[in-house]
Each structure stands twice: as C-alpha cells, then as structure tokens.
Short mmCIF file of N, CA and C in Angstrom, two decimals:
data_model
loop_
_atom_site.label_atom_id
_atom_site.label_comp_id
_atom_site.label_asym_id
_atom_site.label_seq_id
_atom_site.Cartn_x
_atom_site.Cartn_y
_atom_site.Cartn_z
N MET G 1 -0.65 2.83 -35.57
CA MET G 1 0.79 2.97 -35.60
C MET G 1 1.12 3.04 -37.17
N TYR G 2 1.99 4.01 -37.60
CA TYR G 2 2.41 4.12 -38.89
C TYR G 2 3.81 3.29 -39.03
N SER G 3 3.89 2.74 -40.30
CA SER G 3 5.13 1.97 -40.53
C SER G 3 6.23 2.84 -41.04
N LYS G 4 7.44 2.40 -41.07
CA LYS G 4 8.60 3.11 -41.48
C LYS G 4 8.49 3.37 -42.89
N ARG G 5 8.03 2.25 -43.60
CA ARG G 5 8.01 2.31 -45.07
C ARG G 5 7.13 3.31 -45.66
N ARG G 6 5.90 3.39 -45.00
CA ARG G 6 4.89 4.65 -45.39
C ARG G 6 5.57 5.89 -45.06
N ALA G 7 6.27 6.04 -43.91
CA ALA G 7 6.88 7.48 -43.43
C ALA G 7 7.92 7.64 -44.50
N ARG G 8 8.66 6.77 -44.79
CA ARG G 8 9.75 7.14 -45.82
C ARG G 8 9.31 7.59 -47.08
N ILE G 9 8.32 6.96 -47.70
CA ILE G 9 7.72 7.14 -48.94
C ILE G 9 7.00 8.71 -48.79
N ALA G 10 6.21 8.87 -47.79
CA ALA G 10 5.58 10.09 -47.61
C ALA G 10 6.68 11.25 -47.45
N ASP G 11 7.72 10.88 -46.83
CA ASP G 11 8.71 12.11 -46.60
C ASP G 11 9.39 12.42 -48.01
N GLU G 12 9.61 11.39 -48.71
CA GLU G 12 10.13 11.53 -50.29
C GLU G 12 9.32 12.51 -51.05
N ILE G 13 7.98 12.25 -50.96
CA ILE G 13 7.07 13.04 -51.89
C ILE G 13 6.69 14.32 -51.18
N LEU G 14 6.52 14.58 -49.90
CA LEU G 14 6.18 15.77 -49.29
C LEU G 14 7.21 16.66 -48.68
N SER G 15 8.55 16.28 -48.89
CA SER G 15 9.52 17.08 -48.38
C SER G 15 9.53 18.43 -49.15
N GLY G 16 9.81 19.46 -48.50
CA GLY G 16 9.66 20.74 -49.09
C GLY G 16 8.43 21.40 -49.39
N HIS G 17 7.38 20.57 -49.12
CA HIS G 17 6.04 21.27 -49.41
C HIS G 17 5.34 21.22 -48.17
N MET G 18 5.33 20.24 -47.23
CA MET G 18 4.74 20.17 -45.95
C MET G 18 5.62 19.56 -44.91
N LYS G 19 5.40 19.85 -43.64
CA LYS G 19 6.19 19.37 -42.51
C LYS G 19 5.34 18.54 -41.65
N LYS G 20 5.94 17.58 -40.95
CA LYS G 20 5.28 16.69 -40.00
C LYS G 20 4.77 17.51 -38.77
N ASP G 21 3.51 17.10 -38.42
CA ASP G 21 2.76 17.65 -37.39
C ASP G 21 3.31 16.78 -36.19
N ILE G 22 3.69 17.70 -35.07
CA ILE G 22 4.12 16.90 -33.86
C ILE G 22 3.01 16.20 -33.10
N TRP G 23 1.86 16.72 -33.03
CA TRP G 23 0.78 16.17 -32.27
C TRP G 23 0.37 14.81 -32.99
N GLY G 24 0.40 14.75 -34.31
CA GLY G 24 0.03 13.38 -35.02
C GLY G 24 1.14 12.24 -34.58
N ARG G 25 2.41 12.84 -34.52
CA ARG G 25 3.33 11.87 -34.27
C ARG G 25 3.17 11.27 -32.66
N LEU G 26 2.72 12.00 -31.86
CA LEU G 26 2.42 11.64 -30.46
C LEU G 26 1.36 10.56 -30.28
N TYR G 27 0.44 10.61 -31.35
CA TYR G 27 -0.77 9.68 -31.20
C TYR G 27 -0.44 8.48 -32.30
N GLY G 28 0.68 8.45 -32.88
CA GLY G 28 1.09 7.35 -33.76
C GLY G 28 0.43 7.50 -35.11
N GLN G 29 0.01 8.56 -35.57
CA GLN G 29 -0.30 8.78 -36.92
C GLN G 29 0.54 9.69 -37.63
N LEU G 30 0.46 9.59 -38.87
CA LEU G 30 1.42 10.33 -39.78
C LEU G 30 0.68 11.35 -40.44
N VAL G 31 0.82 12.68 -39.93
CA VAL G 31 0.06 13.83 -40.20
C VAL G 31 1.07 14.92 -40.79
N TYR G 32 0.75 15.50 -41.77
CA TYR G 32 1.58 16.58 -42.17
C TYR G 32 0.78 17.95 -42.28
N LYS G 33 1.37 18.98 -42.14
CA LYS G 33 0.65 20.36 -42.11
C LYS G 33 1.40 21.38 -42.78
N GLN G 34 0.60 22.36 -43.39
CA GLN G 34 1.12 23.50 -44.17
C GLN G 34 0.17 24.70 -43.99
N LYS G 35 0.56 25.85 -43.99
CA LYS G 35 -0.38 27.02 -43.94
C LYS G 35 -1.02 27.17 -45.22
N LYS G 36 -2.24 27.83 -45.19
CA LYS G 36 -3.05 27.85 -46.33
C LYS G 36 -2.48 28.78 -47.37
N THR G 37 -1.59 29.76 -46.73
CA THR G 37 -1.06 30.73 -47.65
C THR G 37 0.23 30.27 -48.42
N ALA G 38 0.80 29.14 -47.86
CA ALA G 38 1.93 28.66 -48.47
C ALA G 38 1.76 27.56 -49.55
N ILE G 39 0.52 27.07 -49.72
CA ILE G 39 0.20 25.91 -50.54
C ILE G 39 -1.07 26.04 -51.30
N THR G 40 -1.23 25.74 -52.59
CA THR G 40 -2.54 26.00 -53.18
C THR G 40 -3.32 24.66 -52.99
N PRO G 41 -4.59 24.69 -53.19
CA PRO G 41 -5.26 23.40 -53.32
C PRO G 41 -4.97 22.44 -54.48
N GLU G 42 -4.50 23.16 -55.62
CA GLU G 42 -4.17 22.22 -56.67
C GLU G 42 -2.89 21.45 -56.39
N MET G 43 -1.92 22.19 -55.77
CA MET G 43 -0.77 21.47 -55.40
C MET G 43 -0.84 20.37 -54.22
N LEU G 44 -1.85 20.70 -53.47
CA LEU G 44 -2.27 19.73 -52.46
C LEU G 44 -2.97 18.44 -53.23
N ALA G 45 -3.79 18.78 -54.28
CA ALA G 45 -4.31 17.64 -54.74
C ALA G 45 -3.31 16.76 -55.60
N SER G 46 -2.29 17.60 -56.24
CA SER G 46 -1.23 16.79 -56.89
C SER G 46 -0.26 16.02 -56.04
N LEU G 47 -0.11 16.55 -54.84
CA LEU G 47 0.68 15.68 -53.73
C LEU G 47 -0.14 14.51 -53.34
N GLN G 48 -1.38 14.73 -53.20
CA GLN G 48 -2.37 13.54 -52.81
C GLN G 48 -2.41 12.48 -53.98
N TYR G 49 -2.21 12.95 -55.22
CA TYR G 49 -2.35 11.98 -56.38
C TYR G 49 -0.93 11.17 -56.40
N ALA G 50 0.26 11.84 -56.05
CA ALA G 50 1.42 11.29 -55.97
C ALA G 50 1.53 10.25 -54.94
N LEU G 51 1.01 10.52 -53.78
CA LEU G 51 0.87 9.54 -52.86
C LEU G 51 0.16 8.48 -53.06
N GLU G 52 -0.99 8.57 -53.75
CA GLU G 52 -1.77 7.50 -54.25
C GLU G 52 -1.03 6.69 -55.29
N MET G 53 -0.37 7.13 -56.19
CA MET G 53 0.27 6.46 -57.12
C MET G 53 1.48 5.67 -56.48
N ARG G 54 1.95 5.93 -55.25
CA ARG G 54 2.95 5.11 -54.60
C ARG G 54 2.20 4.20 -53.51
N GLY G 55 0.86 4.08 -53.64
CA GLY G 55 0.15 3.09 -52.77
C GLY G 55 -0.20 3.51 -51.27
N LEU G 56 -0.08 4.98 -51.04
CA LEU G 56 -0.62 5.51 -49.90
C LEU G 56 -1.89 6.31 -49.98
N VAL G 57 -2.82 6.01 -49.13
CA VAL G 57 -4.13 6.59 -49.00
C VAL G 57 -4.07 7.91 -48.19
N SER G 58 -4.39 8.94 -48.59
CA SER G 58 -4.50 10.19 -47.56
C SER G 58 -5.71 10.87 -47.65
N ARG G 59 -5.90 11.67 -46.60
CA ARG G 59 -7.14 12.56 -46.43
C ARG G 59 -6.74 13.92 -45.99
N VAL G 60 -7.29 14.76 -46.63
CA VAL G 60 -7.01 16.28 -46.50
C VAL G 60 -8.01 16.89 -45.43
N GLU G 61 -7.64 17.56 -44.49
CA GLU G 61 -8.44 18.25 -43.54
C GLU G 61 -7.95 19.58 -43.45
N ALA G 62 -8.71 20.66 -43.17
CA ALA G 62 -8.46 21.94 -42.98
C ALA G 62 -9.10 22.69 -41.83
N ASN G 63 -8.32 23.68 -41.29
CA ASN G 63 -8.96 24.57 -40.45
C ASN G 63 -8.90 26.01 -40.74
N ALA G 64 -9.06 27.01 -40.02
CA ALA G 64 -8.93 28.41 -40.49
C ALA G 64 -7.62 28.77 -41.08
N ARG G 65 -6.55 28.15 -40.59
CA ARG G 65 -5.10 28.67 -40.87
C ARG G 65 -4.29 27.58 -41.74
N ASN G 66 -4.52 26.16 -41.51
CA ASN G 66 -3.58 25.26 -42.05
C ASN G 66 -4.40 24.21 -42.74
N TYR G 67 -3.69 23.39 -43.59
CA TYR G 67 -4.09 22.29 -44.19
C TYR G 67 -3.44 21.05 -43.52
N TYR G 68 -4.14 20.00 -43.30
CA TYR G 68 -3.59 18.78 -42.56
C TYR G 68 -3.68 17.62 -43.57
N LEU G 69 -2.62 16.95 -43.96
CA LEU G 69 -2.83 15.81 -44.86
C LEU G 69 -2.47 14.56 -43.89
N ARG G 70 -3.42 13.60 -43.70
CA ARG G 70 -3.40 12.45 -42.82
C ARG G 70 -3.15 11.30 -43.82
N ILE G 71 -2.06 10.52 -43.59
CA ILE G 71 -1.77 9.28 -44.10
C ILE G 71 -2.54 8.26 -43.48
N LEU G 72 -3.47 7.47 -44.23
CA LEU G 72 -4.17 6.50 -43.73
C LEU G 72 -3.64 5.21 -43.71
N ALA G 73 -4.02 4.07 -42.83
CA ALA G 73 -3.33 2.89 -42.66
C ALA G 73 -4.00 2.01 -43.81
N SER G 74 -3.43 1.82 -44.88
CA SER G 74 -4.07 1.18 -45.94
C SER G 74 -3.38 -0.27 -46.40
N ASP G 75 -2.25 -0.40 -45.69
CA ASP G 75 -1.53 -1.75 -46.12
C ASP G 75 -1.85 -2.85 -45.10
N ARG G 76 -2.97 -3.19 -45.02
CA ARG G 76 -3.44 -4.38 -44.15
C ARG G 76 -3.10 -5.58 -44.91
N ALA G 77 -2.89 -6.61 -44.08
CA ALA G 77 -2.73 -8.00 -44.68
C ALA G 77 -4.17 -8.45 -45.50
N PRO G 78 -3.88 -8.98 -46.59
CA PRO G 78 -5.13 -9.40 -47.35
C PRO G 78 -5.74 -10.50 -46.76
N ALA G 79 -7.06 -10.70 -46.84
CA ALA G 79 -7.79 -11.88 -46.19
C ALA G 79 -7.53 -13.02 -47.01
N ARG G 80 -7.32 -14.09 -46.15
CA ARG G 80 -6.91 -15.46 -46.74
C ARG G 80 -8.17 -16.01 -47.23
N ASP G 81 -7.96 -16.75 -48.36
CA ASP G 81 -9.11 -17.72 -48.91
C ASP G 81 -9.24 -18.93 -47.97
N ASN G 82 -10.43 -19.17 -47.61
CA ASN G 82 -10.72 -20.34 -46.68
C ASN G 82 -11.39 -21.49 -47.45
N TYR G 83 -10.80 -21.72 -48.58
CA TYR G 83 -11.47 -22.85 -49.38
C TYR G 83 -11.48 -24.30 -48.70
N ILE G 84 -10.36 -24.46 -47.96
CA ILE G 84 -10.19 -25.83 -47.32
C ILE G 84 -11.26 -25.86 -46.12
N LEU G 85 -11.51 -24.71 -45.39
CA LEU G 85 -12.55 -24.71 -44.27
C LEU G 85 -13.77 -24.79 -44.90
N HIS G 86 -14.00 -24.20 -46.05
CA HIS G 86 -15.53 -24.31 -46.66
C HIS G 86 -15.65 -25.64 -47.06
N VAL G 87 -14.79 -26.27 -47.66
CA VAL G 87 -15.04 -27.66 -48.10
C VAL G 87 -15.23 -28.58 -46.86
N PHE G 88 -14.45 -28.43 -45.87
CA PHE G 88 -14.45 -29.25 -44.60
C PHE G 88 -15.86 -29.05 -43.91
N LEU G 89 -16.24 -27.81 -43.90
CA LEU G 89 -17.60 -27.56 -43.23
C LEU G 89 -18.72 -28.16 -44.12
N LEU G 90 -18.59 -28.21 -45.42
CA LEU G 90 -19.54 -28.72 -46.33
C LEU G 90 -19.68 -30.20 -46.25
N LEU G 91 -18.56 -30.93 -46.15
CA LEU G 91 -18.47 -32.35 -45.77
C LEU G 91 -19.01 -32.69 -44.40
N LEU G 92 -18.87 -31.84 -43.45
CA LEU G 92 -19.35 -32.09 -42.12
C LEU G 92 -20.74 -32.00 -42.06
N THR G 93 -21.45 -31.09 -42.95
CA THR G 93 -22.86 -31.07 -42.76
C THR G 93 -23.35 -32.03 -43.73
#
C-alpha cells in the first residue's frame, strides 16, 4: 500500500508531466504513466532525481508506447538497536 504522504509528494513533483495509472491504484501501488512521444528520457531522469531528493525511490519501466514510473515503498521503520537483548543473552550464557 502507498501512503498519503508519498502520494502527495509524488503528485506535487509529477503533476503536468505524468498521470496516475488506474491499474496501479487498483493493486495499491503508486504508478504514473506517460506516452514516450510526450516525454523525453532526460526529463524522466530529472523527475526521478527530484523524487529522490524528496526521499522517494522510483523505478522506470517501459513498453512499446509508454513509460511507467513506479514509486517504491522506501519509508520502512528503521531497525531497533537490540543492545539490551544482546547484553542479557551474553550474561545468560
């Protein structure tokens, strides 16, 4: 599932350049598409860089007619440090 925060940031950056793909929304993924004739690869790379600067990781896929920009789930909770558990296990052994 995509979060509202990621969707809002992606909409701010990609508005006017790409539109949301309806099939991606049905599966809970944030996917944007644009025809290859309407956008250049350089523009696509600059949009991807702008997304990266705002903390979103994206992947570009292409078929014969369209470019698809998929926003990946990158904001996972960081792993906790388990120092107390490690000390306890050390003392236990």
